[in-house]
Amino acid sequence: MGLELVAAVDVGGTKTAAALVGRDGALVARLETATPASLGSTAILDTVAGLVGRLAAAEGGTVGAVGVGTAGVVDADGVVVGATDALNGWVGTDVRAGLQARMEVPVTVVNDVHAHGLGEATYGVGRGHRRVLTVAVGTGIGGAVVDDGVLDRGRHGAAGHVGHLPCPQAETLACSCGATGHLEAFASGPALAREHARRTGGTAGDLRAVAAAAAAGDTTAGDLLADGGHAVGEALAGLVNVLDPDVVVVGGGVASIGGTWWAALTRAAAAGVLPLLRDVPVLRSEIGATAALLGAAALVRTNAKEVAAWTR
């Protein structure tokens, strides 16, 4: 089975992206469409297969395998064992089997943030480091650890739920998981926008508007961005102390909102790590939104257990 060119897919709650990826990480072609999130798993799988089919046809049918990063907790067999209601009926979906039946090529499936982390470690600023911790801060907050090229999924596929670490600033705030007091409830993009509305008595917009207000001199917005960055930085310090990585890579939409957030994050991270670990660099992602696609493609080529499973 030739793997010079593989297909990679990133399934999100609002959009699904697919790309053809070469061995060097180059995106040869890319397509994107709205995710039929409300229509259920069959429609979502049909959408994925359709995108990959269109890409393969454009390249003469040369796709050797497919890697998928998807929202939700994914077990080692490619089954979604946990997800929010953003994707209707997604829990229990056997994504790997469903797509292999549709496309008749090997398929490997991971959580989208796990794919993001593997992309950063393989093709991003984490490249060349043995142990890479990636944290993505966006609509939610997730993480991944890649050690010597191997993704650590955890026993149940749930490793990396950084957004569900305790956070003092979120003590009374409800989290998407149903608990209270989690980092995601205060420091994710939508949560920061809601907090800005609460502090100002206004209507919640989006984080871009908050960042624009901060850049224009709005001290309430600036203080909030600093508070959000500080909360994530404190969480990173704890993770560095536990995991002892070579490097930390921070990505996601929130990481690009400006210097106030980033400066607060790096200060808090530096203040909270053990003295021995103060030289662990905290770096901003350089491959951004393509990280999950690149990671899904990398997993196809590097995960020996998945390859063995394809041939059983």
Tab-separated table of C-alpha atoms in Angstrom:
chain	number	residue	atom	x	y	z
A	1	MET	CA	0.000	0.000	0.000
A	2	GLY	CA	1.621	3.218	-1.147
A	3	LEU	CA	1.405	6.114	1.246
A	4	GLU	CA	3.098	8.829	-0.771
A	5	LEU	CA	-0.183	10.703	-0.591
A	6	VAL	CA	-2.774	10.301	2.153
A	7	ALA	CA	-6.046	12.040	2.857
A	8	ALA	CA	-6.540	13.885	6.122
A	9	VAL	CA	-9.876	15.040	7.515
A	10	ASP	CA	-10.793	17.437	10.337
A	11	VAL	CA	-14.410	17.007	11.466
A	12	GLY	CA	-15.728	19.894	13.549
A	13	GLY	CA	-19.094	20.995	14.785
A	14	THR	CA	-19.540	23.589	12.036
A	15	LYS	CA	-17.216	22.577	9.219
A	16	THR	CA	-15.387	19.578	7.848
A	17	ALA	CA	-12.066	20.036	6.052
A	18	ALA	CA	-10.182	17.451	4.013
A	19	ALA	CA	-6.789	17.593	2.360
A	20	LEU	CA	-4.301	15.483	0.483
A	21	VAL	CA	-0.971	15.495	2.321
A	22	GLY	CA	2.433	14.440	1.037
A	23	ARG	CA	5.177	12.829	3.089
A	24	ASP	CA	6.790	16.214	3.652
A	25	GLY	CA	3.603	17.655	5.121
A	26	ALA	CA	2.707	19.655	2.038
A	27	LEU	CA	-1.037	20.108	1.468
A	28	VAL	CA	-1.474	19.141	-2.172
A	29	ALA	CA	-5.173	19.975	-2.273
A	30	ARG	CA	-7.836	21.017	0.239
A	31	LEU	CA	-11.645	21.076	0.375
A	32	GLU	CA	-14.056	22.280	3.046
A	33	THR	CA	-17.785	22.096	3.581
A	34	ALA	CA	-20.351	22.620	6.309
A	35	THR	CA	-20.697	19.681	8.699
A	36	PRO	CA	-24.263	18.305	8.607
A	37	ALA	CA	-24.108	18.240	12.398
A	38	SER	CA	-27.853	18.073	13.006
A	39	LEU	CA	-28.456	15.235	10.539
A	40	GLY	CA	-26.631	12.502	12.432
A	41	SER	CA	-23.655	10.219	11.968
A	42	THR	CA	-24.626	8.746	8.589
A	43	ALA	CA	-24.749	12.191	7.001
A	44	ILE	CA	-21.445	13.189	8.608
A	45	LEU	CA	-19.674	10.039	7.414
A	46	ASP	CA	-21.147	10.477	3.926
A	47	THR	CA	-19.811	14.037	3.888
A	48	VAL	CA	-16.318	12.893	4.847
A	49	ALA	CA	-16.309	10.149	2.231
A	50	GLY	CA	-17.570	12.577	-0.384
A	51	LEU	CA	-14.799	15.083	0.282
A	52	VAL	CA	-12.100	12.409	0.194
A	53	GLY	CA	-13.592	10.949	-2.986
A	54	ARG	CA	-13.462	14.320	-4.716
A	55	LEU	CA	-9.855	14.835	-3.659
A	56	ALA	CA	-8.863	11.337	-4.767
A	57	ALA	CA	-10.541	11.749	-8.143
A	58	ALA	CA	-8.612	14.954	-8.731
A	59	GLU	CA	-5.349	13.062	-8.109
A	60	GLY	CA	-6.173	9.994	-10.125
A	61	GLY	CA	-7.341	7.910	-7.161
A	62	THR	CA	-3.889	7.770	-5.547
A	63	VAL	CA	-4.963	8.136	-1.893
A	64	GLY	CA	-3.447	5.257	0.069
A	65	ALA	CA	-5.088	5.813	3.440
A	66	VAL	CA	-7.194	8.284	5.386
A	67	GLY	CA	-6.532	9.907	8.758
A	68	VAL	CA	-9.387	11.580	10.618
A	69	GLY	CA	-9.339	14.009	13.508
A	70	THR	CA	-12.794	14.526	14.970
A	71	ALA	CA	-14.497	16.289	17.816
A	72	GLY	CA	-15.247	13.858	20.646
A	73	VAL	CA	-13.410	11.206	22.622
A	74	VAL	CA	-12.271	8.408	20.319
A	75	ASP	CA	-11.166	4.971	21.521
A	76	ALA	CA	-8.399	2.846	20.038
A	77	ASP	CA	-10.837	1.172	17.636
A	78	GLY	CA	-11.999	4.437	16.100
A	79	VAL	CA	-15.331	4.567	17.935
A	80	VAL	CA	-16.609	7.848	19.395
A	81	VAL	CA	-17.198	7.140	23.086
A	82	GLY	CA	-17.904	10.684	24.240
A	83	ALA	CA	-19.030	13.911	22.578
A	84	THR	CA	-21.134	17.005	23.073
A	85	ASP	CA	-24.434	17.495	21.274
A	86	ALA	CA	-22.720	19.701	18.676
A	87	LEU	CA	-22.662	16.571	16.483
A	88	ASN	CA	-26.052	14.882	16.717
A	89	GLY	CA	-25.841	11.136	17.350
A	90	TRP	CA	-22.044	11.096	17.197
A	91	VAL	CA	-21.524	9.103	20.408
A	92	GLY	CA	-21.296	5.413	19.559
A	93	THR	CA	-20.358	6.009	15.924
A	94	ASP	CA	-17.742	3.592	14.590
A	95	VAL	CA	-16.005	6.170	12.442
A	96	ARG	CA	-13.213	3.908	11.259
A	97	ALA	CA	-15.442	1.029	10.187
A	98	GLY	CA	-18.016	3.370	8.664
A	99	LEU	CA	-15.470	5.172	6.517
A	100	GLN	CA	-13.560	2.023	5.549
A	101	ALA	CA	-16.820	0.543	4.274
A	102	ARG	CA	-17.502	3.668	2.227
A	103	MET	CA	-14.001	4.221	0.812
A	104	GLU	CA	-12.333	0.782	0.914
A	105	VAL	CA	-9.025	2.197	2.186
A	106	PRO	CA	-7.403	2.011	5.636
A	107	VAL	CA	-8.715	4.656	8.038
A	108	THR	CA	-7.329	5.810	11.380
A	109	VAL	CA	-9.290	8.069	13.725
A	110	VAL	CA	-8.322	10.268	16.680
A	111	ASN	CA	-9.705	13.178	18.640
A	112	ASP	CA	-9.183	16.480	16.796
A	113	VAL	CA	-6.948	18.014	19.485
A	114	HIS	CA	-4.854	14.841	19.554
A	115	ALA	CA	-4.444	15.254	15.801
A	116	HIS	CA	-3.568	18.915	16.368
A	117	GLY	CA	-0.838	17.937	18.837
A	118	LEU	CA	0.668	15.356	16.521
A	119	GLY	CA	0.690	17.903	13.718
A	120	GLU	CA	2.554	20.403	15.884
A	121	ALA	CA	5.070	17.764	16.980
A	122	THR	CA	5.663	16.468	13.453
A	123	TYR	CA	5.503	19.568	11.284
A	124	GLY	CA	5.215	22.600	13.590
A	125	VAL	CA	7.447	24.354	16.120
A	126	GLY	CA	7.591	21.143	18.162
A	127	ARG	CA	9.435	19.373	15.362
A	128	GLY	CA	12.774	17.973	16.480
A	129	HIS	CA	11.770	17.763	20.138
A	130	ARG	CA	11.203	14.375	21.744
A	131	ARG	CA	8.412	15.199	24.202
A	132	VAL	CA	5.924	17.830	23.053
A	133	LEU	CA	2.957	19.170	24.999
A	134	THR	CA	0.417	20.993	22.827
A	135	VAL	CA	-2.484	23.009	24.210
A	136	ALA	CA	-5.164	24.427	21.903
A	137	VAL	CA	-7.250	27.316	23.248
A	138	GLY	CA	-10.297	28.129	21.154
A	139	THR	CA	-13.990	27.305	21.402
A	140	GLY	CA	-12.835	24.713	23.921
A	141	ILE	CA	-9.473	23.965	25.513
A	142	GLY	CA	-7.703	20.690	24.832
A	143	GLY	CA	-4.238	19.227	24.830
A	144	ALA	CA	-2.053	16.408	23.635
A	145	VAL	CA	1.275	14.844	24.537
A	146	VAL	CA	3.482	13.352	21.849
A	147	ASP	CA	6.503	11.403	23.057
A	148	ASP	CA	9.130	10.391	20.500
A	149	GLY	CA	6.537	10.615	17.733
A	150	VAL	CA	3.929	8.570	19.603
A	151	LEU	CA	0.640	10.159	20.635
A	152	ASP	CA	-0.473	9.416	24.206
A	153	ARG	CA	-4.241	8.903	23.963
A	154	GLY	CA	-4.700	7.621	27.508
A	155	ARG	CA	-6.534	4.480	28.586
A	156	HIS	CA	-9.951	5.636	27.334
A	157	GLY	CA	-8.839	8.016	24.589
A	158	ALA	CA	-9.571	10.977	26.869
A	159	ALA	CA	-6.030	12.173	27.646
A	160	GLY	CA	-5.496	15.887	27.186
A	161	HIS	CA	-8.716	17.404	28.531
A	162	VAL	CA	-6.865	20.494	29.706
A	163	GLY	CA	-10.039	22.553	29.712
A	164	HIS	CA	-11.370	20.492	32.590
A	165	LEU	CA	-8.591	21.288	35.010
A	166	PRO	CA	-9.721	23.234	38.092
A	167	CYS	CA	-9.574	27.006	37.678
A	168	PRO	CA	-10.079	29.453	40.585
A	169	GLN	CA	-11.548	32.127	38.297
A	170	ALA	CA	-14.235	29.666	37.180
A	171	GLU	CA	-15.314	28.615	40.669
A	172	THR	CA	-19.010	29.411	40.100
A	173	LEU	CA	-19.104	28.989	36.310
A	174	ALA	CA	-20.798	26.053	34.600
A	175	CYS	CA	-18.627	24.046	32.212
A	176	SER	CA	-19.789	22.339	29.025
A	177	CYS	CA	-19.149	18.975	30.723
A	178	GLY	CA	-21.797	19.712	33.366
A	179	ALA	CA	-19.410	20.469	36.224
A	180	THR	CA	-18.396	23.870	37.572
A	181	GLY	CA	-15.015	25.475	38.152
A	182	HIS	CA	-13.179	24.243	35.059
A	183	LEU	CA	-10.659	26.228	33.005
A	184	GLU	CA	-12.745	26.051	29.829
A	185	ALA	CA	-15.667	27.774	31.574
A	186	PHE	CA	-13.543	30.907	32.077
A	187	ALA	CA	-10.668	30.927	29.571
A	188	SER	CA	-12.062	29.571	26.288
A	189	GLY	CA	-12.937	32.057	23.561
A	190	PRO	CA	-16.725	32.055	24.087
A	191	ALA	CA	-16.282	32.129	27.864
A	192	LEU	CA	-14.068	35.216	27.708
A	193	ALA	CA	-16.626	36.951	25.488
A	194	ARG	CA	-19.360	36.147	28.009
A	195	GLU	CA	-17.203	37.386	30.870
A	196	HIS	CA	-16.579	40.667	29.047
A	197	ALA	CA	-20.329	41.147	28.677
A	198	ARG	CA	-20.792	40.416	32.377
A	199	ARG	CA	-18.118	42.911	33.417
A	200	THR	CA	-19.426	45.666	31.144
A	201	GLY	CA	-23.157	44.983	31.340
A	202	GLY	CA	-23.264	44.635	27.573
A	203	THR	CA	-24.241	41.896	25.152
A	204	ALA	CA	-21.856	39.011	24.563
A	205	GLY	CA	-20.181	39.232	21.174
A	206	ASP	CA	-17.124	37.286	20.151
A	207	LEU	CA	-13.534	37.392	21.313
A	208	ARG	CA	-12.350	39.300	18.251
A	209	ALA	CA	-14.508	42.236	19.350
A	210	VAL	CA	-13.039	42.050	22.859
A	211	ALA	CA	-9.505	42.011	21.434
A	212	ALA	CA	-10.304	44.990	19.209
A	213	ALA	CA	-11.636	46.894	22.212
A	214	ALA	CA	-8.472	46.083	24.168
A	215	ALA	CA	-6.292	47.265	21.293
A	216	ALA	CA	-8.264	50.525	21.233
A	217	GLY	CA	-7.495	51.146	24.907
A	218	ASP	CA	-10.480	49.571	26.662
A	219	THR	CA	-8.968	48.674	30.041
A	220	THR	CA	-11.800	46.293	30.951
A	221	ALA	CA	-11.169	44.285	27.784
A	222	GLY	CA	-7.400	44.411	28.314
A	223	ASP	CA	-7.668	43.254	31.903
A	224	LEU	CA	-9.921	40.402	30.847
A	225	LEU	CA	-7.493	39.178	28.184
A	226	ALA	CA	-4.741	39.290	30.797
A	227	ASP	CA	-6.904	37.321	33.218
A	228	GLY	CA	-7.633	34.703	30.567
A	229	GLY	CA	-3.988	34.352	29.606
A	230	HIS	CA	-2.993	34.125	33.273
A	231	ALA	CA	-5.483	31.305	33.885
A	232	VAL	CA	-4.161	29.287	30.951
A	233	GLY	CA	-0.569	30.002	31.995
A	234	GLU	CA	-1.203	28.685	35.490
A	235	ALA	CA	-2.656	25.505	34.006
A	236	LEU	CA	0.360	25.146	31.720
A	237	ALA	CA	2.723	25.473	34.677
A	238	GLY	CA	0.980	22.611	36.437
A	239	LEU	CA	1.099	20.475	33.305
A	240	VAL	CA	4.794	21.170	32.785
A	241	ASN	CA	5.494	20.201	36.392
A	242	VAL	CA	3.628	16.908	35.921
A	243	LEU	CA	4.673	15.992	32.378
A	244	ASP	CA	8.204	17.435	32.093
A	245	PRO	CA	8.040	18.114	28.329
A	246	ASP	CA	10.837	19.359	26.090
A	247	VAL	CA	8.605	22.098	24.735
A	248	VAL	CA	5.077	23.478	25.060
A	249	VAL	CA	3.197	24.598	21.940
A	250	VAL	CA	0.120	26.791	22.322
A	251	GLY	CA	-2.341	27.098	19.440
A	252	GLY	CA	-6.001	27.704	18.752
A	253	GLY	CA	-7.882	30.870	17.916
A	254	VAL	CA	-7.429	32.517	21.303
A	255	ALA	CA	-3.643	32.281	21.022
A	256	SER	CA	-3.714	34.737	18.120
A	257	ILE	CA	-5.718	37.538	19.761
A	258	GLY	CA	-2.801	39.704	20.793
A	259	GLY	CA	0.174	40.360	23.003
A	260	THR	CA	-1.709	41.075	26.226
A	261	TRP	CA	-3.065	37.527	26.451
A	262	TRP	CA	0.246	35.950	25.456
A	263	ALA	CA	2.332	38.021	27.858
A	264	ALA	CA	0.055	37.118	30.768
A	265	LEU	CA	0.203	33.448	29.833
A	266	THR	CA	3.980	33.292	29.642
A	267	ARG	CA	4.406	35.209	32.923
A	268	ALA	CA	2.049	32.875	34.775
A	269	ALA	CA	3.632	29.778	33.270
A	270	ALA	CA	7.135	30.936	34.212
A	271	ALA	CA	6.059	31.792	37.759
A	272	GLY	CA	4.448	28.423	38.374
A	273	VAL	CA	6.961	25.894	37.068
A	274	LEU	CA	9.587	24.187	39.187
A	275	PRO	CA	13.004	25.898	39.059
A	276	LEU	CA	14.426	22.896	37.212
A	277	LEU	CA	11.867	23.371	34.426
A	278	ARG	CA	12.145	27.112	33.851
A	279	ASP	CA	14.020	26.550	30.607
A	280	VAL	CA	11.112	24.641	29.004
A	281	PRO	CA	10.099	26.945	26.126
A	282	VAL	CA	6.465	27.952	25.614
A	283	LEU	CA	6.000	28.595	21.899
A	284	ARG	CA	3.136	29.861	19.798
A	285	SER	CA	1.920	27.580	16.999
A	286	GLU	CA	3.074	28.467	13.484
A	287	ILE	CA	0.885	26.056	11.492
A	288	GLY	CA	-2.418	27.117	13.014
A	289	ALA	CA	-5.581	25.719	11.518
A	290	THR	CA	-3.743	23.134	9.408
A	291	ALA	CA	-2.291	21.368	12.481
A	292	ALA	CA	-5.147	18.857	12.880
A	293	LEU	CA	-5.050	17.910	9.198
A	294	LEU	CA	-1.282	17.450	9.278
A	295	GLY	CA	-1.504	15.427	12.480
A	296	ALA	CA	-4.185	13.134	11.077
A	297	ALA	CA	-1.961	12.489	8.074
A	298	ALA	CA	1.099	11.908	10.271
A	299	LEU	CA	-0.742	9.351	12.389
A	300	VAL	CA	-1.550	7.287	9.313
A	301	ARG	CA	2.153	6.887	8.625
A	302	THR	CA	3.564	6.558	12.126
A	303	ASN	CA	1.162	4.546	14.268
A	304	ALA	CA	2.193	0.922	13.914
A	305	LYS	CA	-0.749	-0.345	15.962
A	306	GLU	CA	-3.215	1.268	13.586
A	307	VAL	CA	-1.443	-0.169	10.557
A	308	ALA	CA	-1.564	-3.637	12.109
A	309	ALA	CA	-5.272	-3.222	12.774
A	310	TRP	CA	-5.943	-2.408	9.122
A	311	THR	CA	-4.556	-5.769	8.036
A	312	ARG	CA	-6.362	-7.990	10.544
